[in-house]
């Protein structure tokens, strides 16, 4: 959903699922965890693999509905030949295959929600059992270079797709970099009290954004129309 232009209409749902999960897990850790400062939410590594699962689900659903799912090569060709959004189960293509496309999007949405919920529960149980039976000690047998290479590859994919998700628009990814990079180093080098510094670095940019919106005489409806916020 996040990485395929053919399923772009569901991106807002994916972002909302991610944010709701982060809020639910973060509040749970803050209330019930013995550690005074604990941050929890969607883990980066499983999310990248789930994105691959979504692509395969989409292909299988399209095959069942006798729709020709666009390949990466066709998507690239369509993107380079026209600046318009890729029309697959959208626009003229959706009008031609209205029943099939409606069924496709409904099945994809429901299947992905179930798959994410089930896989999250399975991973949570796996992590619990790993800690309960102290099997995490076997991770010490994995060479550091292998682990660092794996994490670097995941980070590269996330960074690349984040730029793609922003349509390579500097106005979108530059503010994220200005906040995210300092926040990473603040957390990595334990600068200040994390219970104070991290919430401030998260909420101050939000306050600046809303101050800029309302200070310029605009409202939230105008911000949504201008695509400053998620749909």
mmCIF file of N, CA and C in Angstrom, residues 66-131:
data_model
loop_
_atom_site.group_PDB
_atom_site.id
_atom_site.type_symbol
_atom_site.label_atom_id
_atom_site.label_comp_id
_atom_site.label_asym_id
_atom_site.label_seq_id
_atom_site.Cartn_x
_atom_site.Cartn_y
_atom_site.Cartn_z
ATOM 1 N N UNK A 66 -9.369 -11.619 -12.154
ATOM 2 C CA UNK A 66 -9.035 -11.574 -13.583
ATOM 3 C C UNK A 66 -8.658 -10.163 -14.025
ATOM 4 N N UNK A 67 -7.904 -9.477 -13.160
ATOM 5 C CA UNK A 67 -7.343 -8.171 -13.489
ATOM 6 C C UNK A 67 -5.840 -8.319 -13.675
ATOM 7 N N UNK A 68 -5.301 -7.596 -14.631
ATOM 8 C CA UNK A 68 -3.856 -7.658 -14.894
ATOM 9 C C UNK A 68 -3.152 -6.636 -14.010
ATOM 10 N N UNK A 69 -2.490 -7.158 -12.972
ATOM 11 C CA UNK A 69 -1.828 -6.253 -12.026
ATOM 12 C C UNK A 69 -0.601 -5.630 -12.681
ATOM 13 N N UNK A 70 -0.403 -4.317 -12.544
ATOM 14 C CA UNK A 70 0.744 -3.661 -13.200
ATOM 15 C C UNK A 70 2.056 -4.073 -12.551
ATOM 16 N N UNK A 71 3.023 -4.425 -13.381
ATOM 17 C CA UNK A 71 4.344 -4.793 -12.878
ATOM 18 C C UNK A 71 5.151 -3.542 -12.597
ATOM 19 N N UNK A 72 6.287 -3.722 -11.925
ATOM 20 C CA UNK A 72 7.147 -2.579 -11.618
ATOM 21 C C UNK A 72 7.635 -1.896 -12.890
ATOM 22 N N UNK A 73 7.882 -2.699 -13.950
ATOM 23 C CA UNK A 73 8.364 -2.120 -15.208
ATOM 24 C C UNK A 73 7.289 -1.251 -15.848
ATOM 25 N N UNK A 74 6.041 -1.739 -15.826
ATOM 26 C CA UNK A 74 4.958 -0.960 -16.412
ATOM 27 C C UNK A 74 4.697 0.308 -15.615
ATOM 28 N N UNK A 75 4.812 0.201 -14.274
ATOM 29 C CA UNK A 75 4.619 1.382 -13.441
ATOM 30 C C UNK A 75 5.673 2.433 -13.738
ATOM 31 N N UNK A 76 6.921 1.986 -13.897
ATOM 32 C CA UNK A 76 7.997 2.929 -14.183
ATOM 33 C C UNK A 76 7.797 3.586 -15.539
ATOM 34 N N UNK A 77 7.367 2.787 -16.524
ATOM 35 C CA UNK A 77 7.137 3.346 -17.854
ATOM 36 C C UNK A 77 5.998 4.358 -17.839
ATOM 37 N N UNK A 78 4.944 4.042 -17.095
ATOM 38 C CA UNK A 78 3.820 4.967 -17.018
ATOM 39 C C UNK A 78 4.206 6.248 -16.322
ATOM 40 N N UNK A 79 5.052 6.133 -15.274
ATOM 41 C CA UNK A 79 5.465 7.322 -14.528
ATOM 42 C C UNK A 79 6.335 8.224 -15.364
ATOM 43 N N UNK A 80 7.220 7.618 -16.182
ATOM 44 C CA UNK A 80 8.146 8.420 -16.970
ATOM 45 C C UNK A 80 7.476 9.039 -18.186
ATOM 46 N N UNK A 81 6.421 8.383 -18.693
ATOM 47 C CA UNK A 81 5.775 8.883 -19.901
ATOM 48 C C UNK A 81 4.720 9.929 -19.617
ATOM 49 N N UNK A 82 4.242 9.994 -18.378
ATOM 50 C CA UNK A 82 3.186 10.948 -18.052
ATOM 51 C C UNK A 82 3.306 11.353 -16.612
ATOM 52 N N UNK A 83 3.005 12.628 -16.343
ATOM 53 C CA UNK A 83 3.050 13.115 -14.966
ATOM 54 C C UNK A 83 1.773 12.804 -14.224
ATOM 55 N N UNK A 84 0.740 12.320 -14.933
ATOM 56 C CA UNK A 84 -0.525 11.996 -14.297
ATOM 57 C C UNK A 84 -0.379 10.746 -13.437
ATOM 58 N N UNK A 85 -1.288 10.608 -12.481
ATOM 59 C CA UNK A 85 -1.261 9.439 -11.607
ATOM 60 C C UNK A 85 -1.537 8.181 -12.414
ATOM 61 N N UNK A 86 -0.946 7.080 -12.003
ATOM 62 C CA UNK A 86 -1.109 5.825 -12.714
ATOM 63 C C UNK A 86 -2.552 5.360 -12.564
ATOM 64 N N UNK A 87 -3.208 5.093 -13.694
ATOM 65 C CA UNK A 87 -4.602 4.705 -13.665
ATOM 66 C C UNK A 87 -4.703 3.187 -13.704
ATOM 67 N N UNK A 88 -4.736 2.588 -12.550
ATOM 68 C CA UNK A 88 -5.029 1.168 -12.418
ATOM 69 C C UNK A 88 -6.047 1.045 -11.300
ATOM 70 N N UNK A 89 -7.262 0.639 -11.678
ATOM 71 C CA UNK A 89 -8.414 0.682 -10.779
ATOM 72 C C UNK A 89 -8.648 2.102 -10.287
ATOM 73 N N UNK A 90 -8.281 3.062 -11.108
ATOM 74 C CA UNK A 90 -8.555 4.477 -10.877
ATOM 75 C C UNK A 90 -8.891 5.104 -12.229
ATOM 76 N N UNK A 91 -9.644 6.177 -12.218
ATOM 77 C CA UNK A 91 -9.938 6.896 -13.450
ATOM 78 C C UNK A 91 -10.637 6.043 -14.481
ATOM 79 N N UNK A 92 -10.143 6.093 -15.726
ATOM 80 C CA UNK A 92 -10.787 5.381 -16.836
ATOM 81 C C UNK A 92 -10.754 3.872 -16.633
ATOM 82 N N UNK A 93 -9.668 3.376 -16.055
ATOM 83 C CA UNK A 93 -9.559 1.931 -15.820
ATOM 84 C C UNK A 93 -10.615 1.459 -14.831
ATOM 85 N N UNK A 94 -10.878 2.272 -13.788
ATOM 86 C CA UNK A 94 -11.898 1.924 -12.799
ATOM 87 C C UNK A 94 -13.290 1.945 -13.411
ATOM 88 N N UNK A 95 -13.539 2.882 -14.336
ATOM 89 C CA UNK A 95 -14.838 2.942 -15.002
ATOM 90 C C UNK A 95 -15.056 1.725 -15.900
ATOM 91 N N UNK A 96 -13.980 1.243 -16.513
ATOM 92 C CA UNK A 96 -14.094 0.101 -17.411
ATOM 93 C C UNK A 96 -14.323 -1.195 -16.633
ATOM 94 N N UNK A 97 -13.680 -1.306 -15.458
ATOM 95 C CA UNK A 97 -13.814 -2.505 -14.628
ATOM 96 C C UNK A 97 -14.337 -2.101 -13.242
ATOM 97 N N UNK A 98 -15.488 -1.471 -13.218
ATOM 98 C CA UNK A 98 -15.996 -0.883 -11.981
ATOM 99 C C UNK A 98 -16.232 -1.939 -10.902
ATOM 100 N N UNK A 99 -16.942 -3.013 -11.233
ATOM 101 C CA UNK A 99 -17.261 -4.044 -10.236
ATOM 102 C C UNK A 99 -15.995 -4.732 -9.735
ATOM 103 N N UNK A 100 -15.097 -5.082 -10.667
ATOM 104 C CA UNK A 100 -13.873 -5.776 -10.284
ATOM 105 C C UNK A 100 -12.971 -4.888 -9.427
ATOM 106 N N UNK A 101 -12.848 -3.613 -9.799
ATOM 107 C CA UNK A 101 -11.971 -2.712 -9.044
ATOM 108 C C UNK A 101 -12.529 -2.417 -7.662
ATOM 109 N N UNK A 102 -13.843 -2.275 -7.566
ATOM 110 C CA UNK A 102 -14.452 -2.060 -6.250
ATOM 111 C C UNK A 102 -14.202 -3.259 -5.348
ATOM 112 N N UNK A 103 -14.393 -4.449 -5.888
ATOM 113 C CA UNK A 103 -14.146 -5.669 -5.118
ATOM 114 C C UNK A 103 -12.669 -5.803 -4.769
ATOM 115 N N UNK A 104 -11.801 -5.425 -5.697
ATOM 116 C CA UNK A 104 -10.354 -5.508 -5.456
ATOM 117 C C UNK A 104 -9.946 -4.646 -4.269
ATOM 118 N N UNK A 105 -10.356 -3.387 -4.253
ATOM 119 C CA UNK A 105 -9.955 -2.485 -3.174
ATOM 120 C C UNK A 105 -10.553 -2.919 -1.837
ATOM 121 N N UNK A 106 -11.775 -3.424 -1.835
ATOM 122 C CA UNK A 106 -12.382 -3.884 -0.590
ATOM 123 C C UNK A 106 -11.652 -5.110 -0.048
ATOM 124 N N UNK A 107 -11.340 -6.060 -0.932
ATOM 125 C CA UNK A 107 -10.620 -7.256 -0.486
ATOM 126 C C UNK A 107 -9.209 -6.915 -0.017
ATOM 127 N N UNK A 108 -8.530 -6.044 -0.747
ATOM 128 C CA UNK A 108 -7.170 -5.676 -0.371
ATOM 129 C C UNK A 108 -7.153 -4.999 0.991
ATOM 130 N N UNK A 109 -8.074 -4.066 1.206
ATOM 131 C CA UNK A 109 -8.110 -3.344 2.475
ATOM 132 C C UNK A 109 -8.381 -4.282 3.650
ATOM 133 N N UNK A 110 -9.387 -5.124 3.521
ATOM 134 C CA UNK A 110 -9.731 -6.022 4.624
ATOM 135 C C UNK A 110 -8.650 -7.077 4.860
ATOM 136 N N UNK A 111 -8.069 -7.598 3.776
ATOM 137 C CA UNK A 111 -7.023 -8.619 3.914
ATOM 138 C C UNK A 111 -5.786 -8.056 4.580
ATOM 139 N N UNK A 112 -5.390 -6.843 4.195
ATOM 140 C CA UNK A 112 -4.196 -6.232 4.778
ATOM 141 C C UNK A 112 -4.415 -5.921 6.251
ATOM 142 N N UNK A 113 -5.587 -5.405 6.605
ATOM 143 C CA UNK A 113 -5.851 -5.108 8.018
ATOM 144 C C UNK A 113 -5.763 -6.379 8.860
ATOM 145 N N UNK A 114 -6.369 -7.477 8.371
ATOM 146 C CA UNK A 114 -6.301 -8.741 9.110
ATOM 147 C C UNK A 114 -4.864 -9.253 9.174
ATOM 148 N N UNK A 115 -4.146 -9.194 8.044
ATOM 149 C CA UNK A 115 -2.774 -9.709 8.009
ATOM 150 C C UNK A 115 -1.869 -8.930 8.955
ATOM 151 N N UNK A 116 -2.027 -7.617 8.996
ATOM 152 C CA UNK A 116 -1.206 -6.798 9.886
ATOM 153 C C UNK A 116 -1.527 -7.106 11.337
ATOM 154 N N UNK A 117 -2.819 -7.237 11.667
ATOM 155 C CA UNK A 117 -3.206 -7.547 13.042
ATOM 156 C C UNK A 117 -2.687 -8.922 13.459
ATOM 157 N N UNK A 118 -2.848 -9.912 12.574
ATOM 158 C CA UNK A 118 -2.407 -11.267 12.906
ATOM 159 C C UNK A 118 -0.891 -11.350 13.042
ATOM 160 N N UNK A 119 -0.171 -10.750 12.079
ATOM 161 C CA UNK A 119 1.292 -10.807 12.134
ATOM 162 C C UNK A 119 1.830 -10.034 13.328
ATOM 163 N N UNK A 120 1.170 -8.934 13.702
ATOM 164 C CA UNK A 120 1.609 -8.171 14.870
ATOM 165 C C UNK A 120 1.433 -8.989 16.143
ATOM 166 N N UNK A 121 0.290 -9.697 16.242
ATOM 167 C CA UNK A 121 0.061 -10.553 17.405
ATOM 168 C C UNK A 121 1.078 -11.694 17.449
ATOM 169 N N UNK A 122 1.377 -12.265 16.279
ATOM 170 C CA UNK A 122 2.348 -13.366 16.230
ATOM 171 C C UNK A 122 3.737 -12.888 16.621
ATOM 172 N N UNK A 123 4.146 -11.719 16.129
ATOM 173 C CA UNK A 123 5.458 -11.183 16.493
ATOM 174 C C UNK A 123 5.513 -10.826 17.969
ATOM 175 N N UNK A 124 4.420 -10.253 18.499
ATOM 176 C CA UNK A 124 4.382 -9.944 19.921
ATOM 177 C C UNK A 124 4.545 -11.190 20.772
ATOM 178 N N UNK A 125 3.852 -12.266 20.379
ATOM 179 C CA UNK A 125 3.984 -13.537 21.106
ATOM 180 C C UNK A 125 5.394 -14.097 20.984
ATOM 181 N N UNK A 126 5.991 -13.968 19.805
ATOM 182 C CA UNK A 126 7.356 -14.453 19.602
ATOM 183 C C UNK A 126 8.341 -13.699 20.485
ATOM 184 N N UNK A 127 8.202 -12.363 20.539
ATOM 185 C CA UNK A 127 9.091 -11.575 21.391
ATOM 186 C C UNK A 127 8.901 -11.928 22.862
ATOM 187 N N UNK A 128 7.647 -12.145 23.267
ATOM 188 C CA UNK A 128 7.369 -12.510 24.660
ATOM 189 C C UNK A 128 8.021 -13.850 25.021
ATOM 190 N N UNK A 129 7.844 -14.837 24.132
ATOM 191 C CA UNK A 129 8.434 -16.151 24.394
ATOM 192 C C UNK A 129 9.954 -16.095 24.375
ATOM 193 N N UNK A 130 10.515 -15.255 23.504
ATOM 194 C CA UNK A 130 11.975 -15.112 23.460
ATOM 195 C C UNK A 130 12.505 -14.569 24.771
ATOM 196 N N UNK A 131 11.803 -13.571 25.329
ATOM 197 C CA UNK A 131 12.224 -13.041 26.618
ATOM 198 C C UNK A 131 11.940 -13.979 27.761
#
